[in-house]
PDB file of N, CA and C in Angstrom:
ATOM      1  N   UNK A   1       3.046   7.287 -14.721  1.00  0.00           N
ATOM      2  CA  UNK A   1       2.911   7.591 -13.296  1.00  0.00           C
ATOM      3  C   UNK A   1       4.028   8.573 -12.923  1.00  0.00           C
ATOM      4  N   UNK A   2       3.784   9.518 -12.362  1.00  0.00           N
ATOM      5  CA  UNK A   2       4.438  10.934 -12.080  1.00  0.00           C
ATOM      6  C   UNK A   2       5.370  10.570 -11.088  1.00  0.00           C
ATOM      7  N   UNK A   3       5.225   9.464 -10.119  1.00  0.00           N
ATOM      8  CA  UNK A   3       6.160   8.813  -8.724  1.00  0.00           C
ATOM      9  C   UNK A   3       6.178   7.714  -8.863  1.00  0.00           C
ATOM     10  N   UNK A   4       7.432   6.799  -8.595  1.00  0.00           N
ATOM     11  CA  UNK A   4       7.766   5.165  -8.648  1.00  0.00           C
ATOM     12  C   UNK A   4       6.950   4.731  -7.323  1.00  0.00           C
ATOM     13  N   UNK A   5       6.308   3.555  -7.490  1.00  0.00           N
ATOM     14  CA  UNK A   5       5.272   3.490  -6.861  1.00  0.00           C
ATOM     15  C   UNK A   5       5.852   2.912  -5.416  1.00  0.00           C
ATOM     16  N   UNK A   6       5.556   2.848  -4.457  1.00  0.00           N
ATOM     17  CA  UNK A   6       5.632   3.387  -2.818  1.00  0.00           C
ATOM     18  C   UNK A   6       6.652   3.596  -2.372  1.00  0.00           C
ATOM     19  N   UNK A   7       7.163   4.795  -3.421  1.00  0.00           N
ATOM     20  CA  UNK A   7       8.379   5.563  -3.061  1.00  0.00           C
ATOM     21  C   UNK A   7       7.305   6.760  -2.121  1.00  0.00           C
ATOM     22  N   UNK A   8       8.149   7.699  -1.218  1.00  0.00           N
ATOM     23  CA  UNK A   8       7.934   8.716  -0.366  1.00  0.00           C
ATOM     24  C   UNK A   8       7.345   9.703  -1.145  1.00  0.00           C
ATOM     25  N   UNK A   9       7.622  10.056  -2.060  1.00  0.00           N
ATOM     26  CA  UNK A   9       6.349  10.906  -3.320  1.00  0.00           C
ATOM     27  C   UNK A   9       5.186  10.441  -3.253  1.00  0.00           C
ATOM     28  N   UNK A  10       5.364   8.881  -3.720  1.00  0.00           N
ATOM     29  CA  UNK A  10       3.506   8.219  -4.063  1.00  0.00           C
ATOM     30  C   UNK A  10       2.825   8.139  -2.992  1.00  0.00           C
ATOM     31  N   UNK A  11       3.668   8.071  -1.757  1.00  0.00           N
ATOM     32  CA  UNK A  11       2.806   7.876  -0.853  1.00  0.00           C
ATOM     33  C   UNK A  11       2.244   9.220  -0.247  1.00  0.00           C
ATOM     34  N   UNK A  12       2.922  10.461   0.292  1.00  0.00           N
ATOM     35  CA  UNK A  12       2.562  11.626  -0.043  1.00  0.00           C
ATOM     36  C   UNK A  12       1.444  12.164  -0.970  1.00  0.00           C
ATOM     37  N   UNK A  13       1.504  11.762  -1.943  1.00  0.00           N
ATOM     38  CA  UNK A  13       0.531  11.743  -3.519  1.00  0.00           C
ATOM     39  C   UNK A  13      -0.742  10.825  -3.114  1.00  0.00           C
ATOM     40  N   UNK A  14      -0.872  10.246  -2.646  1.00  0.00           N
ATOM     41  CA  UNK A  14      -1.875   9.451  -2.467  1.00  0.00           C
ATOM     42  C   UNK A  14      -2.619  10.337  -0.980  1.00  0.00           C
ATOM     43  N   UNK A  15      -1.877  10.362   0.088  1.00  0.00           N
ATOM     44  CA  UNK A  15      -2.418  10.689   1.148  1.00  0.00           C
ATOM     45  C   UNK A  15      -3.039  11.945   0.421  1.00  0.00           C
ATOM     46  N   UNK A  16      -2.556  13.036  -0.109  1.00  0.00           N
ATOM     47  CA  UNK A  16      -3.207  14.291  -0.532  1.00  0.00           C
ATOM     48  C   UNK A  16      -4.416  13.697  -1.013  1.00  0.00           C
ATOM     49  N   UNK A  17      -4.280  12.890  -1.806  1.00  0.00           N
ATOM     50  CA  UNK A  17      -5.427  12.851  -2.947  1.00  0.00           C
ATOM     51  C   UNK A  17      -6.605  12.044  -1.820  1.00  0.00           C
ATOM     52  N   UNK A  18      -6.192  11.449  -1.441  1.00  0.00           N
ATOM     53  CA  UNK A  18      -7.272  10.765  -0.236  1.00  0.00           C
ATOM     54  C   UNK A  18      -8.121  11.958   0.753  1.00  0.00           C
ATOM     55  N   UNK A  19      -7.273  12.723   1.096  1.00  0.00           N
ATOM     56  CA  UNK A  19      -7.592  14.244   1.751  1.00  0.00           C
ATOM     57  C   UNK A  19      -8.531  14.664   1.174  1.00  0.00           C
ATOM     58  N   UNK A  20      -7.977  15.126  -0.409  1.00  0.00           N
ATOM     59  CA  UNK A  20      -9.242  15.955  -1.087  1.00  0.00           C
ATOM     60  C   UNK A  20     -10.301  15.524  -1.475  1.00  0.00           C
ATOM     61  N   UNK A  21     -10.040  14.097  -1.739  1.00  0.00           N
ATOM     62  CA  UNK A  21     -11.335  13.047  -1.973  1.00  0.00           C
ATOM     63  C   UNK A  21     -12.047  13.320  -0.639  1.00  0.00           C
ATOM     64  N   UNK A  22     -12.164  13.858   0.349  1.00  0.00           N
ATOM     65  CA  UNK A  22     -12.580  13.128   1.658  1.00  0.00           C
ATOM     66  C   UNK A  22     -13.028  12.175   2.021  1.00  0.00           C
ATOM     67  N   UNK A  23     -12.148  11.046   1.543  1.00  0.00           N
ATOM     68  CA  UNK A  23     -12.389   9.538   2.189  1.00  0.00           C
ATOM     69  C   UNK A  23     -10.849   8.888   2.089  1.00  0.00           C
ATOM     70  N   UNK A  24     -10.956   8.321   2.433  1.00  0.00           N
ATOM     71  CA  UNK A  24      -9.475   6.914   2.844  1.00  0.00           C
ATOM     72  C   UNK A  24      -9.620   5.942   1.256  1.00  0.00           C
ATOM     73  N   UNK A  25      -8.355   5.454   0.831  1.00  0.00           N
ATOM     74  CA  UNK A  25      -8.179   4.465  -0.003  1.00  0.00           C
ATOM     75  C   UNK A  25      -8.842   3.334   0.720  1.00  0.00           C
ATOM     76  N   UNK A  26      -8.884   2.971   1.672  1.00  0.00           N
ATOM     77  CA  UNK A  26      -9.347   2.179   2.217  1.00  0.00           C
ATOM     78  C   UNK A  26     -10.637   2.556   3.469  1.00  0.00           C
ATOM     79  N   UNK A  27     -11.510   1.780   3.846  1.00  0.00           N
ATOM     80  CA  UNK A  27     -12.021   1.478   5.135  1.00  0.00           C
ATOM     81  C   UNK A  27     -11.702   2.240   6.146  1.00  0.00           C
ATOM     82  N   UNK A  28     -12.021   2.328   6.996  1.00  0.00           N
ATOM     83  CA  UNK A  28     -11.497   2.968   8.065  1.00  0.00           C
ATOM     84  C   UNK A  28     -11.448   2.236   9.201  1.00  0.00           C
ATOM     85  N   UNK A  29     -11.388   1.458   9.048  1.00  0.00           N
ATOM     86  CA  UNK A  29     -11.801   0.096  10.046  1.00  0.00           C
ATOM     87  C   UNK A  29     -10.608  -1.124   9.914  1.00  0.00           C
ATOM     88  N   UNK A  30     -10.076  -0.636   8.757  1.00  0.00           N
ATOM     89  CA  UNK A  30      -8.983  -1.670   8.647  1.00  0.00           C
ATOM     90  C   UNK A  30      -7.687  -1.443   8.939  1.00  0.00           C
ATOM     91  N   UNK A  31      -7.178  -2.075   9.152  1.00  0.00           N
ATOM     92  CA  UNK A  31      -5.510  -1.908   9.879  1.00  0.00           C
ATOM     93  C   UNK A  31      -4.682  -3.215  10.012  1.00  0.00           C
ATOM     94  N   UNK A  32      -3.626  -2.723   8.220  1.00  0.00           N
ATOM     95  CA  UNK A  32      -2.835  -3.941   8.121  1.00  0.00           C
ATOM     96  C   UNK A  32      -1.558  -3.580   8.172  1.00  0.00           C
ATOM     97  N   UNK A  33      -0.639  -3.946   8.372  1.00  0.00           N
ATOM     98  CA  UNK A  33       1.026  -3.855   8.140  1.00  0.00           C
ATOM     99  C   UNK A  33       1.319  -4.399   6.726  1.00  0.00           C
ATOM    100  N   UNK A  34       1.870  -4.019   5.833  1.00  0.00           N
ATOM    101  CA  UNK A  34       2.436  -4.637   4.418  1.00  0.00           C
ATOM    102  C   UNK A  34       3.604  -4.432   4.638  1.00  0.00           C
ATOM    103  N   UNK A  35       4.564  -5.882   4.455  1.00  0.00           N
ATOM    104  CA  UNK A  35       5.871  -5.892   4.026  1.00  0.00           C
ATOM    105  C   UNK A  35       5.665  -6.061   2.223  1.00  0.00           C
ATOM    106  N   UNK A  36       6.628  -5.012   1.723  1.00  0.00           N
ATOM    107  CA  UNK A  36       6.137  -5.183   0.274  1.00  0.00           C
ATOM    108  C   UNK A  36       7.887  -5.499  -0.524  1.00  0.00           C
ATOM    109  N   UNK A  37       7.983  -6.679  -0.826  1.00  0.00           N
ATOM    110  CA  UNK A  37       9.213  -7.392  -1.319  1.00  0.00           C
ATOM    111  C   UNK A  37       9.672  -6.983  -2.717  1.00  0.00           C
ATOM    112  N   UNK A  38      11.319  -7.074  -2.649  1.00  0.00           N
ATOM    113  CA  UNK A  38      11.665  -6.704  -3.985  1.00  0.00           C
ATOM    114  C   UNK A  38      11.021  -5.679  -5.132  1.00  0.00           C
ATOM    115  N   UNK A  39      11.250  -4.865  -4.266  1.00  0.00           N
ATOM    116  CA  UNK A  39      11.149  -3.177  -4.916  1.00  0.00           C
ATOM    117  C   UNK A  39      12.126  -2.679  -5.589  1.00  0.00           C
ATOM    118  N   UNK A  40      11.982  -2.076  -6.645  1.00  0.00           N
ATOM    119  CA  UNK A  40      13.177  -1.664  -7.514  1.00  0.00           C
ATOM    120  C   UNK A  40      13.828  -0.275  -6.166  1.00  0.00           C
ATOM    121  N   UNK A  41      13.550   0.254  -5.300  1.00  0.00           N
ATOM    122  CA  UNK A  41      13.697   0.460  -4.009  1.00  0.00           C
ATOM    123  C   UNK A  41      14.225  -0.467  -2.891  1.00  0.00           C
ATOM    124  N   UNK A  42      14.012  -1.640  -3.254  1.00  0.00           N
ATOM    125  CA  UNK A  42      14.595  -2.716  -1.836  1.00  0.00           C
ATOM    126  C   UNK A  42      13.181  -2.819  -1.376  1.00  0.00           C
ATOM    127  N   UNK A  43      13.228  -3.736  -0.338  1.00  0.00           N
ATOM    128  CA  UNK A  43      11.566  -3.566   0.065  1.00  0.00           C
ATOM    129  C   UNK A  43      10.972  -2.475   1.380  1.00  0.00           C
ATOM    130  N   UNK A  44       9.847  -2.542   1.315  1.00  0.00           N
ATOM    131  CA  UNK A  44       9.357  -1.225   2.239  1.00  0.00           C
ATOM    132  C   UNK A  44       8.275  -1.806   3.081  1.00  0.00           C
ATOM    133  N   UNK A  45       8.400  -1.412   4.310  1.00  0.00           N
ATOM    134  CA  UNK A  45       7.436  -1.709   5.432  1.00  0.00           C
ATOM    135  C   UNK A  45       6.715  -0.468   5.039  1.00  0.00           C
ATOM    136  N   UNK A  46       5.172  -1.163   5.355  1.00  0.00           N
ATOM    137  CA  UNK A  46       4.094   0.083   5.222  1.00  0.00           C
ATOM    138  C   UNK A  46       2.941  -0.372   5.732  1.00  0.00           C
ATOM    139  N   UNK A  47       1.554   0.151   6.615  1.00  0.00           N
ATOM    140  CA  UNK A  47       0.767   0.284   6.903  1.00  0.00           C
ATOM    141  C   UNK A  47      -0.423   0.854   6.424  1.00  0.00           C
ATOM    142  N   UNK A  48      -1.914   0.244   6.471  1.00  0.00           N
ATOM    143  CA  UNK A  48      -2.688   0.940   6.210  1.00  0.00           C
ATOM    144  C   UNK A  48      -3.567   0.940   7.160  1.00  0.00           C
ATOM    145  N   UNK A  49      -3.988   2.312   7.755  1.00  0.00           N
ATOM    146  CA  UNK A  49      -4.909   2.665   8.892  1.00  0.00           C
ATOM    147  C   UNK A  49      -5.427   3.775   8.846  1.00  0.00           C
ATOM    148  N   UNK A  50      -6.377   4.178   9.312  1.00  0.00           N
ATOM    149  CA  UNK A  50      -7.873   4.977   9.215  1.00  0.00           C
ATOM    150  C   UNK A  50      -8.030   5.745   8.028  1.00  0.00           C
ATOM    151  N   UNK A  51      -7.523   4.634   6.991  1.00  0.00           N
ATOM    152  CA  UNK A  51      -8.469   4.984   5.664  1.00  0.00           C
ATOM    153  C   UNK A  51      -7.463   5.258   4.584  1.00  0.00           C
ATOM    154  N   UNK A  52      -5.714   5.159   4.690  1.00  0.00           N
ATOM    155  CA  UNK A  52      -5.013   5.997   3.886  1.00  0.00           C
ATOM    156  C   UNK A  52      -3.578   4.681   4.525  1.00  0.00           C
ATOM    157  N   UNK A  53      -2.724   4.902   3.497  1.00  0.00           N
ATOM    158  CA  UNK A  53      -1.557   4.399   3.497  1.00  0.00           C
ATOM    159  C   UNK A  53      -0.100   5.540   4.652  1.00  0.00           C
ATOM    160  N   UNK A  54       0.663   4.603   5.207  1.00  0.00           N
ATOM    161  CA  UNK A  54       1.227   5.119   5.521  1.00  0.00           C
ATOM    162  C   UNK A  54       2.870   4.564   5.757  1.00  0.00           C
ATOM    163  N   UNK A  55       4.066   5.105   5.600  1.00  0.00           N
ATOM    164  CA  UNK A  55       5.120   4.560   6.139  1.00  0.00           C
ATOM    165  C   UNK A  55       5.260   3.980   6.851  1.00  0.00           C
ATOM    166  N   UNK A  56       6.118   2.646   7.218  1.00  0.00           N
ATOM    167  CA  UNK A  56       6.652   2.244   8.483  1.00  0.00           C
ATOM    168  C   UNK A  56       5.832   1.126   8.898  1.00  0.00           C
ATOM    169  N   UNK A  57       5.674   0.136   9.919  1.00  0.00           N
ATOM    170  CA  UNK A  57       4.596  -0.474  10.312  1.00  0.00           C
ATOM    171  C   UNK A  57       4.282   0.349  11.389  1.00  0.00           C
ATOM    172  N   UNK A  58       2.908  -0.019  12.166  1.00  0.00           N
ATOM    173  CA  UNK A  58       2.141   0.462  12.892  1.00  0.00           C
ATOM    174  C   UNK A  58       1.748  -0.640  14.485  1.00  0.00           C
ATOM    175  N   UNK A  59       2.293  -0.370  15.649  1.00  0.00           N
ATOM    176  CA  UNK A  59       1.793  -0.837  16.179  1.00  0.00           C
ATOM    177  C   UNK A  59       0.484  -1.212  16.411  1.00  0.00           C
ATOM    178  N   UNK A  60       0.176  -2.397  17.150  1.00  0.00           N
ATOM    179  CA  UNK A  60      -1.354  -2.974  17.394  1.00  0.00           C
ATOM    180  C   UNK A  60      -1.748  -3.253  16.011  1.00  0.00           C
ATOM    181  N   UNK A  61      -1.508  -3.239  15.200  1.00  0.00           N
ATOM    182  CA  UNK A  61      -1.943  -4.266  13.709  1.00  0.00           C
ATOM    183  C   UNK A  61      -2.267  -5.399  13.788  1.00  0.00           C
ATOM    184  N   UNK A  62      -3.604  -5.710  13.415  1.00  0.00           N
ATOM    185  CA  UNK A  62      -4.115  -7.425  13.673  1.00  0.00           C
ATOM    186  C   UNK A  62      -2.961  -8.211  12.771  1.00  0.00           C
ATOM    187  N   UNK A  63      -2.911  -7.534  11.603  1.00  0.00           N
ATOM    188  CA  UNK A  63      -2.535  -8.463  10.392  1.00  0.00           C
ATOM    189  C   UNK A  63      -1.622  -7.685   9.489  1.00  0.00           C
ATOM    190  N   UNK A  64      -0.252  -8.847   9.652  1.00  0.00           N
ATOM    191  CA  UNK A  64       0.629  -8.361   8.786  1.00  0.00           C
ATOM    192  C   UNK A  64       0.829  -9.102   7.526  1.00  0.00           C
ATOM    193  N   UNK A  65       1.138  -8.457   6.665  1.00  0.00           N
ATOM    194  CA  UNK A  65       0.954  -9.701   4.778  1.00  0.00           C
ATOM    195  C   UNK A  65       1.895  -8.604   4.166  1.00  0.00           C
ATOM    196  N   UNK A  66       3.023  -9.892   3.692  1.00  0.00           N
ATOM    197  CA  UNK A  66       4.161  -9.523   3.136  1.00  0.00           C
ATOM    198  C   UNK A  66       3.391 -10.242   1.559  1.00  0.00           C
ATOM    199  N   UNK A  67       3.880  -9.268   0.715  1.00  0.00           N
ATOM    200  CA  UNK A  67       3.690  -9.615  -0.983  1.00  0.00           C
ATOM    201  C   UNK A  67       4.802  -9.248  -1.762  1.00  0.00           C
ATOM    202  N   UNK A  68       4.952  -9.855  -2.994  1.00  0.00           N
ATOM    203  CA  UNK A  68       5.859  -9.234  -3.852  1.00  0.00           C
ATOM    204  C   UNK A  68       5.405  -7.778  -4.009  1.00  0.00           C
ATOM    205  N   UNK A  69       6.159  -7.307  -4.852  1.00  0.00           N
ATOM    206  CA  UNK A  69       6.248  -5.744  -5.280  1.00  0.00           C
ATOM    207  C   UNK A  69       5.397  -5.596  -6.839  1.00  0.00           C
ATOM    208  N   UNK A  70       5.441  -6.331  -7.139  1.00  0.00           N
ATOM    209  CA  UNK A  70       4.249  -6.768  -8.482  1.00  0.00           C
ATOM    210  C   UNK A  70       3.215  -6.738  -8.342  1.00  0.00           C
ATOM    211  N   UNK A  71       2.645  -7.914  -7.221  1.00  0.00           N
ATOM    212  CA  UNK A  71       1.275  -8.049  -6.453  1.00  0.00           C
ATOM    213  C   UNK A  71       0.959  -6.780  -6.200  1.00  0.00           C
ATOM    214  N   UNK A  72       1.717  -6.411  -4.989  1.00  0.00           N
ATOM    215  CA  UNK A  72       1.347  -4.610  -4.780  1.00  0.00           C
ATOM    216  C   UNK A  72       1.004  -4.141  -5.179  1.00  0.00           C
ATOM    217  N   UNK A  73       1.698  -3.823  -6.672  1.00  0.00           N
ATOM    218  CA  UNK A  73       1.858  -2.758  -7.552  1.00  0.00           C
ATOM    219  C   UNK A  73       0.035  -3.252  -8.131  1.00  0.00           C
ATOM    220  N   UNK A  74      -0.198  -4.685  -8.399  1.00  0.00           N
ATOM    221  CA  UNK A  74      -1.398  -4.881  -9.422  1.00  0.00           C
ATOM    222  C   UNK A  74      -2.614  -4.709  -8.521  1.00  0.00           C
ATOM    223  N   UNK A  75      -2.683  -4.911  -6.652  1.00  0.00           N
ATOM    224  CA  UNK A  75      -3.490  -4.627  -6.174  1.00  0.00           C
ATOM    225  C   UNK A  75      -3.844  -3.174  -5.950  1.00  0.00           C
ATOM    226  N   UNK A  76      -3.183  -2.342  -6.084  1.00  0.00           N
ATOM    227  CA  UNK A  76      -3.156  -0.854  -5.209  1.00  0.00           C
ATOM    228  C   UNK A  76      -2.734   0.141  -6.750  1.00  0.00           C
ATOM    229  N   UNK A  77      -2.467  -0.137  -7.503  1.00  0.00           N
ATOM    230  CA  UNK A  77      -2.279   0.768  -8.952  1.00  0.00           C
ATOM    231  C   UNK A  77      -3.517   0.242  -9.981  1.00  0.00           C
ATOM    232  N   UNK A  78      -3.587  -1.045  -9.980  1.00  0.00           N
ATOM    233  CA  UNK A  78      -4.392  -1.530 -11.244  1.00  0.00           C
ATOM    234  C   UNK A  78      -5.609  -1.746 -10.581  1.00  0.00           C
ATOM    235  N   UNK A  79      -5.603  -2.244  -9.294  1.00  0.00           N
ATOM    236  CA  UNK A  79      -7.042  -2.029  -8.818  1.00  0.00           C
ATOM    237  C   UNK A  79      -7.470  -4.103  -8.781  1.00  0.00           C
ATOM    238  N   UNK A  80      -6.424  -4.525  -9.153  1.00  0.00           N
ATOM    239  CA  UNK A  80      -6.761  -5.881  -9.585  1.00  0.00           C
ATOM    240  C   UNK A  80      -6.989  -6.628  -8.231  1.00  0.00           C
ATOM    241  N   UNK A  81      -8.629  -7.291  -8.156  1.00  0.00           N
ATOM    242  CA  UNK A  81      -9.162  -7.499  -6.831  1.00  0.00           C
ATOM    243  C   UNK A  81      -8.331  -9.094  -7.036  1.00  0.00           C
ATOM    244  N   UNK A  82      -8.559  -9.296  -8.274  1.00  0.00           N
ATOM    245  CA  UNK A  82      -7.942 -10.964  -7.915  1.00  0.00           C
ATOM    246  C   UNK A  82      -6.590 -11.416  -7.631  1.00  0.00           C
ATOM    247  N   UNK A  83      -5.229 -10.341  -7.929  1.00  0.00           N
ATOM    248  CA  UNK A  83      -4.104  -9.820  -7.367  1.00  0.00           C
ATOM    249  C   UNK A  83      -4.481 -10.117  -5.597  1.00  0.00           C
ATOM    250  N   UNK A  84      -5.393  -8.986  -5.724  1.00  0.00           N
ATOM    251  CA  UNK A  84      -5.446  -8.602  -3.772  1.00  0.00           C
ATOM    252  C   UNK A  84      -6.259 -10.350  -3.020  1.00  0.00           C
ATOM    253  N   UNK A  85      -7.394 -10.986  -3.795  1.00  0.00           N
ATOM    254  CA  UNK A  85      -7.299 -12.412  -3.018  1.00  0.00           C
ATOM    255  C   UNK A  85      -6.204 -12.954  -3.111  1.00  0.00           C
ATOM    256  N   UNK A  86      -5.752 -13.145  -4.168  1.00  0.00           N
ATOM    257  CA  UNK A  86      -4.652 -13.918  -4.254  1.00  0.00           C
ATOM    258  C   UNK A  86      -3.630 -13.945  -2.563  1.00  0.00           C
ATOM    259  N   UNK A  87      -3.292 -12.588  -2.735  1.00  0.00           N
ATOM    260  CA  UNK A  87      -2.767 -12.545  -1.453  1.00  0.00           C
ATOM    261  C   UNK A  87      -3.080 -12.629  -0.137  1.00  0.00           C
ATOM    262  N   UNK A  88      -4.093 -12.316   0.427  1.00  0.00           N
ATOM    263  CA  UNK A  88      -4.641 -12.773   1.332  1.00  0.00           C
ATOM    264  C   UNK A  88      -4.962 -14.157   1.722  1.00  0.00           C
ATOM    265  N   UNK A  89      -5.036 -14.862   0.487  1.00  0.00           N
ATOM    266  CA  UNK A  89      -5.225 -16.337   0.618  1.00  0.00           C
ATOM    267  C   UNK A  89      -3.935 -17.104   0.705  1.00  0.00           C
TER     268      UNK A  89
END
């Protein structure tokens, strides 16, 4: 991986690639806040809304879900759906 993952590169890197894809990593309908824990970074507040990841949290967010930095990494890099219930549950 060319950027440590939701460092200010990957996330940059992703929004492009979401651009040229013309669609969102996600839904467009969804809108969560992620606190994402113990990052070889420290941990990072981040948001996802109208379709793409973004820095920071986001006001008016139904739902905020803090995860390790592992989880993260296995829901949103590896694609691993049972990572992503896991957490939600």
């Amino acid at each position: 991986m060319p950027y440590p993952f939701l460092s200010d590169p990957w996330l940059d890197e992703v929004s492009k690639l979401a651009a040229e894809a013309g669609a969102g990593v996600m839904p467009d309908a969804v809108s969560i806040n992620l606190v994402v824990t113990g990052g070889p970074q420290g941990d990072r507040e981040l948001h996802v809304a109208g379709g793409s990841f973004g820095a920071g949290l986001q006001d008016g967010c139904p739902t905020k879900l803090t995860v390790p930095y592992d989880v993260a990494r296995s829901m949103f890099v590896n694609g691993d759906q049972a990572a992503a219930m896991q957490a939600f549950i």
